[in-house]
Tab-separated table of C-alpha atoms in Angstrom:
chain	number	residue	atom	x	y	z
A	14	MET	CA	28.990	13.378	-26.755
A	15	GLU	CA	26.649	10.468	-26.164
A	16	ILE	CA	25.343	8.969	-22.931
A	17	LYS	CA	26.000	5.241	-22.944
A	18	THR	CA	24.929	4.193	-19.478
A	19	THR	CA	23.328	5.497	-16.316
A	20	ALA	CA	25.956	6.750	-13.886
A	21	VAL	CA	26.238	8.364	-10.497
A	22	ALA	CA	28.771	10.478	-8.620
A	23	GLY	CA	28.852	12.095	-5.209
A	24	THR	CA	27.442	11.203	-1.802
A	25	LEU	CA	24.449	12.132	0.329
A	26	GLU	CA	26.632	13.506	3.093
A	27	SER	CA	26.703	17.094	4.306
A	28	SER	CA	28.247	19.661	1.893
A	29	ASP	CA	28.099	17.208	-0.992
A	30	ILE	CA	25.704	16.568	-3.866
A	31	GLN	CA	24.826	13.294	-5.573
A	32	ILE	CA	24.318	13.465	-9.323
A	33	MET	CA	22.752	10.661	-11.332
A	34	ILE	CA	22.639	10.955	-15.111
A	35	SER	CA	20.864	8.886	-17.721
A	36	LYS	CA	19.854	9.169	-21.344
A	37	GLY	CA	17.296	11.833	-22.208
A	38	SER	CA	15.700	13.239	-25.323
A	39	ASN	CA	14.215	16.455	-24.089
A	40	GLY	CA	17.131	18.768	-23.312
A	41	ILE	CA	18.686	18.747	-19.861
A	42	GLU	CA	15.922	17.684	-17.453
A	43	ILE	CA	16.802	18.075	-13.796
A	44	ASP	CA	14.942	16.643	-10.830
A	45	LEU	CA	16.460	18.379	-7.811
A	46	GLU	CA	16.024	17.610	-4.115
A	47	SER	CA	17.569	20.162	-1.783
A	48	GLU	CA	16.770	21.670	1.580
A	49	VAL	CA	17.778	25.041	0.142
A	50	LYS	CA	15.861	24.583	-3.102
A	51	LYS	CA	13.773	27.698	-2.559
A	52	ALA	CA	16.788	29.939	-2.254
A	53	TYR	CA	19.374	28.191	-4.411
A	54	GLY	CA	17.478	25.709	-6.606
A	55	ASP	CA	17.768	27.823	-9.756
A	56	GLN	CA	21.482	28.408	-9.193
A	57	ILE	CA	22.188	24.681	-8.611
A	58	GLU	CA	20.291	23.709	-11.765
A	59	LYS	CA	22.122	26.410	-13.738
A	60	VAL	CA	25.530	25.089	-12.647
A	61	ILE	CA	24.574	21.500	-13.563
A	62	THR	CA	23.150	22.509	-16.952
A	63	GLU	CA	26.164	24.668	-17.853
A	64	THR	CA	28.633	21.961	-16.846
A	65	LEU	CA	26.855	19.343	-18.949
A	66	LYS	CA	26.602	21.653	-21.963
A	67	LYS	CA	30.275	22.543	-21.724
A	68	TYR	CA	30.983	18.830	-21.760
A	69	GLY	CA	28.968	18.534	-24.964
A	70	LEU	CA	25.764	16.991	-23.617
A	71	GLU	CA	22.528	18.499	-24.902
A	72	ASN	CA	20.084	15.826	-23.687
A	73	ALA	CA	20.141	14.125	-20.293
A	74	LYS	CA	17.929	13.151	-17.402
A	75	VAL	CA	19.493	14.253	-14.134
A	76	LYS	CA	18.562	13.432	-10.572
A	77	ALA	CA	20.400	15.681	-8.131
A	78	THR	CA	20.279	15.261	-4.352
A	79	ASP	CA	21.909	18.290	-2.761
A	80	LYS	CA	23.180	18.415	0.802
A	81	GLY	CA	24.438	21.981	0.714
A	82	ALA	CA	27.205	21.674	-1.900
A	83	LEU	CA	29.183	24.690	-3.089
A	84	ASP	CA	29.273	25.450	-6.822
A	85	CYS	CA	32.753	23.943	-7.264
A	86	VAL	CA	31.532	20.678	-5.732
A	87	ILE	CA	28.424	20.661	-7.933
A	88	LYS	CA	30.612	21.131	-11.016
A	89	ALA	CA	33.047	18.397	-10.006
A	90	ARG	CA	30.310	15.862	-9.222
A	91	THR	CA	28.407	16.692	-12.410
A	92	LEU	CA	31.540	16.280	-14.499
A	93	ALA	CA	32.394	12.964	-12.831
A	94	ALA	CA	28.887	11.619	-13.409
A	95	ALA	CA	28.939	12.849	-17.032
A	96	GLN	CA	32.275	11.157	-17.702
A	97	ARG	CA	31.055	7.886	-16.224
A	98	ALA	CA	27.787	8.118	-18.196
A	99	THR	CA	29.647	8.722	-21.462
A	100	GLU	CA	32.321	6.179	-20.530
A	101	THR	CA	35.077	8.740	-20.974
A	102	GLN	CA	36.402	8.735	-17.407
A	103	ASP	CA	39.824	7.616	-18.610
A	104	LYS	CA	40.233	10.957	-20.439
A	105	PRO	CA	39.296	13.572	-17.827
A	106	ASP	CA	38.436	16.925	-19.400
A	107	LEU	CA	39.323	19.293	-16.578
A	108	GLU	CA	38.972	22.323	-18.859
A	109	VAL	CA	35.242	22.080	-18.217
A	110	LEU	CA	35.809	23.102	-14.613
B	270	MET	CA	34.792	9.954	12.535
B	271	ASP	CA	32.668	6.851	11.912
B	272	LYS	CA	34.086	4.212	9.621
B	273	VAL	CA	32.151	2.159	7.072
B	274	VAL	CA	32.927	-1.563	7.109
B	275	ASP	CA	31.538	-4.637	5.392
B	276	LEU	CA	29.676	-6.968	7.741
B	277	PHE	CA	29.640	-10.686	7.131
B	278	LEU	CA	26.539	-12.076	8.787
B	279	SER	CA	27.742	-15.634	8.311
B	280	ASP	CA	30.115	-14.905	11.185
B	281	ALA	CA	28.221	-15.670	14.404
B	282	ALA	CA	29.756	-12.875	16.492
B	283	THR	CA	29.070	-10.276	13.777
B	284	ARG	CA	25.555	-11.560	13.354
B	285	GLN	CA	24.928	-11.216	17.087
B	286	LYS	CA	26.183	-7.609	17.200
B	287	TRP	CA	24.086	-6.784	14.131
B	288	GLU	CA	20.941	-8.284	15.628
B	289	ASN	CA	21.561	-6.534	18.933
B	290	LEU	CA	21.869	-3.162	17.208
B	291	LEU	CA	18.701	-3.627	15.162
B	292	SER	CA	16.764	-5.005	18.145
B	293	SER	CA	17.678	-1.896	20.115
B	294	LEU	CA	16.138	0.072	17.236
B	295	ASP	CA	12.930	-1.974	17.371
B	296	LEU	CA	13.540	-4.186	14.348
B	297	HIS	CA	12.954	-7.766	15.396
B	298	ASN	CA	12.321	-10.060	12.465
B	299	PHE	CA	15.462	-12.027	11.678
B	300	SER	CA	13.713	-14.972	10.032
B	301	ALA	CA	15.754	-16.924	7.501
B	302	ARG	CA	13.185	-15.985	4.844
B	303	GLU	CA	14.233	-12.335	5.141
B	304	VAL	CA	17.882	-12.560	6.121
B	305	ASP	CA	18.815	-15.154	3.494
B	306	GLN	CA	17.874	-12.740	0.718
B	307	ILE	CA	20.525	-10.227	1.760
B	308	ASP	CA	23.352	-9.761	-0.757
B	309	HIS	CA	25.492	-7.307	1.132
B	310	THR	CA	25.578	-5.684	4.573
B	311	ILE	CA	27.565	-2.708	5.767
B	312	GLY	CA	28.192	-1.430	9.242
B	313	LEU	CA	29.103	1.945	10.675
B	314	VAL	CA	31.681	1.805	13.460
B	315	ASP	CA	32.427	4.748	15.754
B	316	GLU	CA	35.845	5.747	17.132
B	317	ASP	CA	35.520	3.342	20.072
B	318	GLY	CA	34.871	0.447	17.692
B	319	LYS	CA	31.190	0.232	18.539
B	320	LEU	CA	28.667	-0.683	15.835
B	321	VAL	CA	26.412	2.373	15.505
B	322	GLY	CA	24.663	1.825	12.203
B	323	THR	CA	23.926	-0.731	9.525
B	324	GLY	CA	22.143	-1.292	6.243
B	325	SER	CA	21.714	-4.132	3.735
B	326	VAL	CA	20.676	-4.685	0.181
B	327	ALA	CA	18.771	-7.617	-1.328
B	328	GLY	CA	18.553	-7.309	-5.093
B	329	ASN	CA	17.528	-3.699	-5.588
B	330	VAL	CA	15.824	-3.366	-2.209
B	331	LEU	CA	17.355	-1.666	0.821
B	332	LYS	CA	16.733	-3.575	4.028
B	333	TYR	CA	17.528	-3.499	7.722
B	334	VAL	CA	18.651	0.119	7.718
B	335	GLY	CA	19.180	1.447	11.216
B	336	VAL	CA	21.463	3.919	12.996
B	337	ILE	CA	21.987	5.233	16.490
B	338	ASN	CA	21.679	8.997	16.125
B	339	GLU	CA	23.984	11.352	17.949
B	340	ASP	CA	24.275	15.165	17.771
B	341	THR	CA	24.209	15.617	14.009
B	342	GLN	CA	20.730	14.461	13.112
B	343	GLY	CA	20.718	12.242	10.049
B	344	ALA	CA	24.468	12.216	9.344
B	345	ARG	CA	24.895	8.521	10.093
B	346	PHE	CA	21.717	7.600	8.261
B	347	ASN	CA	22.872	9.518	5.168
B	348	LYS	CA	26.236	7.813	5.298
B	349	VAL	CA	24.726	4.333	5.456
B	350	VAL	CA	22.293	5.019	2.612
B	351	THR	CA	25.041	6.622	0.485
B	352	ASN	CA	27.179	3.531	0.874
B	353	LEU	CA	24.343	1.190	0.014
B	354	LEU	CA	23.512	3.203	-3.109
B	355	GLN	CA	27.180	3.228	-4.095
B	356	TYR	CA	27.339	-0.531	-3.663
B	357	LEU	CA	24.294	-0.861	-5.955
B	358	ALA	CA	25.799	1.565	-8.494
B	359	GLU	CA	28.899	-0.632	-8.652
B	360	GLN	CA	26.584	-3.502	-9.625
B	361	LYS	CA	25.077	-1.187	-12.279
B	362	ILE	CA	21.839	-0.964	-10.302
B	363	TYR	CA	20.631	2.628	-10.386
B	364	HIS	CA	17.046	2.070	-9.362
B	365	SER	CA	16.230	0.928	-5.860
B	366	PHE	CA	13.364	0.546	-3.433
B	367	VAL	CA	12.773	0.626	0.260
B	368	PHE	CA	9.907	-0.609	2.403
B	369	THR	CA	9.927	1.017	5.760
B	370	LYS	CA	7.788	2.021	8.688
B	371	ALA	CA	5.597	4.988	7.796
B	372	LYS	CA	7.364	7.214	10.336
B	373	TYR	CA	10.729	6.830	8.550
B	374	ALA	CA	9.390	7.799	5.112
B	375	SER	CA	10.484	11.404	5.446
B	376	SER	CA	14.082	10.447	6.292
B	377	PHE	CA	14.285	8.678	2.960
B	378	GLU	CA	12.459	11.479	1.168
B	379	HIS	CA	15.226	13.865	2.253
B	380	LEU	CA	17.594	11.615	0.289
B	381	HIS	CA	15.498	11.930	-2.846
B	382	PHE	CA	13.542	8.738	-2.436
B	383	ASN	CA	10.095	9.328	-3.910
B	384	LEU	CA	7.079	8.065	-2.067
B	385	LEU	CA	5.107	5.530	-4.089
B	386	ALA	CA	2.675	4.572	-1.385
B	387	LYS	CA	2.048	5.163	2.266
B	388	THR	CA	-0.401	3.481	4.587
B	389	ASP	CA	-0.844	3.884	8.325
B	390	GLU	CA	1.957	1.394	8.992
B	391	ALA	CA	4.193	1.143	5.962
B	392	ALA	CA	5.766	3.272	3.278
B	393	PHE	CA	7.158	2.202	-0.080
B	394	LEU	CA	9.658	4.477	-1.803
B	395	GLU	CA	11.937	4.396	-4.821
B	396	ASN	CA	15.210	6.068	-5.714
B	397	GLY	CA	17.147	6.668	-8.909
B	398	MET	CA	16.135	5.936	-12.446
B	399	PRO	CA	14.263	4.849	-14.464
B	400	ASP	CA	11.461	5.703	-12.040
B	401	VAL	CA	7.690	5.275	-12.042
B	402	ASN	CA	7.224	8.267	-14.349
B	403	ASP	CA	9.586	6.743	-16.917
B	404	PHE	CA	7.715	3.438	-16.566
B	405	LEU	CA	4.402	5.185	-17.213
B	406	SER	CA	5.601	7.307	-20.121
B	407	ASP	CA	6.996	4.199	-21.857
B	408	LEU	CA	3.602	2.445	-21.822
B	409	PRO	CA	1.588	2.428	-25.055
B	410	LYS	CA	-1.225	4.993	-25.161
B	411	VAL	CA	-4.139	5.803	-27.434
B	412	GLU	CA	-5.434	9.096	-28.783
B	413	ASP	CA	-7.752	11.067	-26.492
B	414	GLN	CA	-7.016	8.654	-23.682
B	415	ALA	CA	-8.473	11.112	-21.167
B	416	ASP	CA	-11.955	10.711	-22.678
B	417	LYS	CA	-11.858	6.940	-22.982
B	418	LYS	CA	-13.217	4.222	-20.728
B	419	ILE	CA	-10.128	2.368	-19.573
B	420	ALA	CA	-9.730	-0.775	-17.498
B	421	ALA	CA	-6.814	-2.743	-16.089
B	422	ILE	CA	-6.139	-6.339	-15.145
B	423	VAL	CA	-3.100	-7.482	-13.221
B	424	MET	CA	-2.237	-11.138	-13.718
B	425	ASN	CA	0.590	-13.551	-13.127
B	426	ALA	CA	-0.837	-15.943	-15.760
B	427	ASN	CA	1.221	-18.926	-14.696
B	428	PRO	CA	0.252	-20.039	-17.333
B	429	PHE	CA	-2.432	-18.149	-19.304
B	430	THR	CA	-5.696	-20.167	-19.187
B	431	LEU	CA	-9.173	-19.923	-20.680
B	432	GLY	CA	-10.116	-18.339	-17.355
B	433	HIS	CA	-7.694	-15.464	-17.943
B	434	GLN	CA	-8.947	-15.182	-21.511
B	435	HIS	CA	-12.534	-14.987	-20.265
B	436	LEU	CA	-11.606	-12.175	-17.872
B	437	VAL	CA	-9.818	-10.216	-20.603
B	438	LYS	CA	-12.753	-10.740	-22.996
B	439	MET	CA	-15.243	-9.294	-20.505
B	440	ALA	CA	-13.053	-6.263	-19.917
B	441	SER	CA	-12.424	-5.844	-23.631
B	442	GLU	CA	-16.152	-5.813	-24.399
B	443	GLU	CA	-17.046	-3.383	-21.634
B	444	ASN	CA	-14.281	-0.788	-22.164
B	445	ASP	CA	-12.512	1.226	-24.852
B	446	LEU	CA	-9.064	0.087	-23.803
B	447	VAL	CA	-7.713	-2.599	-21.465
B	448	TYR	CA	-4.234	-2.762	-19.994
B	449	VAL	CA	-3.161	-6.245	-19.000
B	450	PHE	CA	-0.225	-5.946	-16.588
B	451	VAL	CA	1.778	-9.136	-16.360
B	452	VAL	CA	3.540	-9.602	-13.014
B	453	ALA	CA	7.266	-9.249	-13.664
B	454	ASN	CA	8.530	-11.213	-10.657
B	455	ASP	CA	10.357	-14.317	-11.736
B	456	VAL	CA	9.376	-16.815	-9.056
B	457	SER	CA	6.849	-18.808	-11.060
B	458	LEU	CA	6.957	-22.095	-12.992
B	459	PHE	CA	6.604	-20.151	-16.232
B	460	ASN	CA	9.193	-17.390	-16.389
B	461	PHE	CA	8.274	-13.814	-17.192
B	462	ASN	CA	9.056	-13.976	-20.925
B	463	GLU	CA	7.027	-17.145	-21.319
B	464	ARG	CA	4.055	-15.773	-19.389
B	465	MET	CA	4.205	-12.499	-21.350
B	466	LYS	CA	4.315	-14.321	-24.689
B	467	LEU	CA	1.375	-16.590	-23.816
B	468	VAL	CA	-0.730	-13.655	-22.627
B	469	GLN	CA	0.039	-11.776	-25.850
B	470	GLU	CA	-0.846	-14.757	-28.014
B	471	GLY	CA	-3.968	-15.586	-26.023
B	472	THR	CA	-5.342	-12.030	-26.260
B	473	LYS	CA	-4.386	-11.037	-29.780
B	474	GLN	CA	-7.969	-11.420	-31.016
B	475	PHE	CA	-8.961	-8.460	-28.807
B	476	ALA	CA	-7.926	-5.292	-30.662
B	477	ASN	CA	-8.306	-2.954	-27.681
B	478	VAL	CA	-6.084	-4.905	-25.283
B	479	LYS	CA	-2.511	-3.876	-24.527
B	480	VAL	CA	-0.328	-6.428	-22.775
B	481	VAL	CA	2.510	-4.828	-20.799
B	482	SER	CA	4.918	-5.691	-18.023
B	483	GLY	CA	3.848	-4.804	-14.506
B	484	GLY	CA	7.453	-3.734	-13.912
B	485	ASP	CA	8.426	-3.220	-10.307
B	486	TYR	CA	5.099	-1.690	-9.491
B	487	MET	CA	2.511	-4.487	-9.425
B	488	VAL	CA	2.535	-7.236	-6.822
B	489	SER	CA	6.140	-8.054	-6.013
B	490	PRO	CA	5.863	-10.501	-3.118
B	491	ALA	CA	9.549	-11.385	-2.958
B	492	THR	CA	10.531	-7.864	-2.050
B	493	PHE	CA	8.008	-7.266	0.681
B	494	PRO	CA	9.796	-7.556	4.005
B	495	ALA	CA	7.858	-8.992	6.874
B	496	TYR	CA	10.472	-7.854	9.322
B	497	PHE	CA	8.599	-4.934	10.810
B	498	LEU	CA	5.292	-6.730	10.961
B	499	LYS	CA	3.959	-9.133	13.514
B	500	SER	CA	1.747	-11.727	11.855
B	501	PRO	CA	1.008	-13.145	8.431
B	502	ASP	CA	-2.532	-11.709	8.396
B	503	GLU	CA	-1.144	-8.289	9.073
B	504	LEU	CA	1.399	-8.835	6.322
B	505	ILE	CA	-1.220	-9.600	3.686
B	506	ASP	CA	-3.201	-6.594	4.775
B	507	VAL	CA	-0.241	-4.204	4.593
B	508	GLN	CA	1.000	-5.667	1.331
B	509	THR	CA	-2.421	-5.289	-0.259
B	510	SER	CA	-2.750	-1.736	0.980
B	511	VAL	CA	0.642	-0.748	-0.413
B	512	ASP	CA	0.011	-2.517	-3.714
B	513	ALA	CA	-3.401	-0.894	-4.049
B	514	ALA	CA	-2.087	2.526	-3.067
B	515	VAL	CA	0.622	2.449	-5.763
B	516	PHE	CA	-2.001	1.473	-8.319
B	517	LYS	CA	-4.507	4.047	-7.154
B	518	ASN	CA	-2.159	6.997	-6.698
B	519	LYS	CA	0.481	6.477	-9.388
B	520	ILE	CA	-0.596	4.066	-12.115
B	521	ALA	CA	-4.336	4.656	-12.554
B	522	PRO	CA	-4.368	8.492	-12.746
B	523	ALA	CA	-1.572	8.601	-15.336
B	524	LEU	CA	-3.406	6.191	-17.632
B	525	ASN	CA	-6.965	7.278	-16.833
B	526	ILE	CA	-7.831	3.804	-15.549
B	527	ALA	CA	-11.267	3.793	-13.942
B	528	ARG	CA	-11.876	0.068	-13.496
B	529	ARG	CA	-9.962	-2.967	-12.408
B	530	TYR	CA	-11.138	-6.471	-13.232
B	531	ILE	CA	-10.373	-9.367	-10.932
B	532	GLY	CA	-11.326	-13.009	-10.992
B	533	GLN	CA	-13.547	-14.264	-8.205
B	534	GLU	CA	-11.628	-16.471	-5.806
B	535	PRO	CA	-13.598	-19.499	-4.665
B	536	ILE	CA	-10.710	-21.623	-3.402
B	537	SER	CA	-7.814	-19.750	-1.805
B	538	ARG	CA	-8.854	-17.903	1.343
B	539	THR	CA	-5.768	-15.672	1.104
B	540	THR	CA	-6.541	-14.564	-2.441
B	541	HIS	CA	-10.170	-14.009	-1.515
B	542	PHE	CA	-9.073	-11.831	1.373
B	543	TYR	CA	-6.738	-9.992	-1.010
B	544	ASN	CA	-9.597	-9.333	-3.456
B	545	VAL	CA	-11.914	-7.992	-0.781
B	546	SER	CA	-9.174	-5.781	0.587
B	547	LEU	CA	-8.273	-4.540	-2.903
B	548	ALA	CA	-11.871	-3.518	-3.573
B	549	HIS	CA	-11.909	-1.678	-0.274
B	550	GLU	CA	-8.637	0.172	-0.934
B	551	LEU	CA	-9.273	1.125	-4.563
B	552	GLY	CA	-12.839	2.306	-4.184
B	553	PRO	CA	-14.577	4.581	-4.802
B	554	ASP	CA	-12.137	6.168	-7.303
B	555	ILE	CA	-11.574	2.889	-9.102
B	556	GLU	CA	-14.399	0.471	-9.651
B	557	VAL	CA	-13.393	-3.105	-8.900
B	558	ILE	CA	-15.306	-5.607	-11.010
B	559	THR	CA	-15.235	-9.204	-9.816
B	560	VAL	CA	-15.842	-11.686	-12.600
B	561	LYS	CA	-17.187	-15.134	-11.813
B	562	ARG	CA	-14.685	-17.872	-12.552
B	563	LEU	CA	-15.058	-19.752	-15.811
B	564	GLU	CA	-16.061	-23.409	-15.510
B	565	LYS	CA	-15.349	-26.224	-17.965
B	566	SER	CA	-17.244	-29.490	-17.591
B	567	GLY	CA	-18.257	-28.552	-14.069
B	568	GLN	CA	-14.735	-27.659	-12.931
B	569	ILE	CA	-13.420	-24.184	-12.178
B	570	VAL	CA	-10.567	-23.245	-14.516
B	571	THR	CA	-7.404	-22.431	-12.547
B	572	ALA	CA	-3.744	-22.171	-13.467
B	573	THR	CA	-2.927	-24.075	-10.261
B	574	GLN	CA	-4.767	-27.093	-11.664
B	575	VAL	CA	-2.958	-26.743	-14.999
B	576	ARG	CA	0.407	-26.796	-13.202
B	577	GLN	CA	-0.636	-29.948	-11.343
B	578	TRP	CA	-1.493	-31.593	-14.661
B	579	ILE	CA	1.861	-30.543	-16.066
B	580	LYS	CA	3.461	-32.358	-13.155
B	581	ASP	CA	1.280	-35.400	-13.929
B	582	GLY	CA	1.993	-35.070	-17.668
B	583	ASP	CA	-1.709	-35.088	-18.512
B	584	LEU	CA	-1.937	-33.153	-21.794
B	585	ALA	CA	-5.513	-34.182	-22.562
B	586	LYS	CA	-6.803	-32.526	-19.383
B	587	ILE	CA	-4.635	-29.427	-19.889
B	588	ASN	CA	-6.186	-28.984	-23.311
B	589	LYS	CA	-9.619	-28.348	-21.759
B	590	PHE	CA	-8.359	-25.455	-19.604
B	591	VAL	CA	-6.028	-23.453	-21.851
B	592	PRO	CA	-6.220	-21.720	-25.237
B	593	GLU	CA	-4.491	-23.247	-28.266
B	594	SER	CA	-1.364	-21.090	-27.942
B	595	THR	CA	-0.746	-22.095	-24.313
B	596	TYR	CA	-1.449	-25.737	-25.134
B	597	GLU	CA	1.098	-25.768	-27.953
B	598	PHE	CA	3.714	-24.180	-25.731
B	599	ILE	CA	3.182	-26.690	-22.923
B	600	LYS	CA	3.219	-29.582	-25.362
B	601	GLN	CA	6.551	-28.501	-26.838
B	602	ASN	CA	8.149	-27.709	-23.467
B	603	MET	CA	6.658	-30.431	-21.290
B	604	SER	CA	9.941	-32.027	-20.272
B	605	GLU	CA	11.575	-28.662	-19.482
B	606	LEU	CA	8.584	-27.611	-17.336
B	607	GLN	CA	8.543	-30.952	-15.530
B	608	SER	CA	12.243	-30.738	-14.839
B	609	ARG	CA	11.729	-27.285	-13.288
B	610	ILE	CA	9.141	-28.823	-10.958
B	611	GLU	CA	11.486	-31.674	-10.125
B	612	LYS	CA	14.217	-29.186	-9.276
B	613	GLY	CA	11.946	-27.779	-6.595
B	614	MET	CA	9.847	-25.076	-8.286
B	615	ASN	CA	6.817	-24.584	-6.088
B	616	ILE	CA	3.584	-25.059	-8.054
B	617	ASP	CA	1.041	-24.641	-5.252
B	618	GLY	CA	1.408	-20.891	-4.857
B	619	ASN	CA	0.359	-18.279	-7.340
């Protein structure tokens, strides 16, 4: 799977997370902003990385702005951003979830 | 639940409500210069139909963001910023900026805006990608850069003259490596690609000079909003401070730049003031070296004068002030350049 464009999904509102993805060359690089980063930062990054890998992406730059999202929300937003970035949103791969 | 709506400021009643809201939040500058740049404005309306928040975008800059807070601190602000970023994403703009009062910097930082510069009054932040780190990692580097003597020059070069060449030559002789940052803003008689090309051609005899785009990070006057500032003098001061702070804190350390060369300014009081202020802000970490302006037959070489001669169509005079490459370009494109001036391109500025 190849990233064709920068893309974003999600909002900055409470209980959500905004994920922006663009082309990378150095594995999955995540820049995370979260008020609960100390406690849950590792877990949030793990969920994003696993979701992207399941979708077949090995290299990507990710900016994630968390507002207290649950794992299922993180997965859904990551998948949506990944599909937009790879321009495959017309063939949703819900198996990844 | 608050609703997000589009606001059309061309409608007088809407405009009045919008101004009233922002005035109540201590934002007062609604000059045409600022407001006319706005591409899109949204409003936040509460259940009683009252306007309780707003935000605008101009290009990739967020402007006039303001909300009336209620119990849930930040909820309305986050909603407005989310909607503005979504609007930009729909236009395929994933990298944005905001200039704001220093006290609001942290509100934006909570939304993953990264601080590029902060002075006592103003803060300048960016969001999304590619960001300043991507910009810096894409710039050409040399081996053992950390041990080298490195200088920088920021120029608009509208167009590149013998004066610019003189400045680059001095820097080239006195340092191991020189970055020439060409201002990327396209508000000049010569567009960015033309200015870039002429700088490259006019400096190619200097092996240790790298000509690169200043990107969004060096002197972008069009994006600096005067709306939270009182007077022009204050504006220059704040703009210089922010510009210098970005250079000092973000650009220079990443590239090991220890010196910045500037041309002495004998004519424009504003530019002179800018130079003095720059030296003050950058020092002592970065040495600012002011080079005396080059003179040809008793006249100071300036790009302003060259533009005037383009308007007059006086190639013989232009030839004295510019290197061969710039001269050839002007000669071949004289009618195009003159027609740009006729269409209203300002040639008196920078």
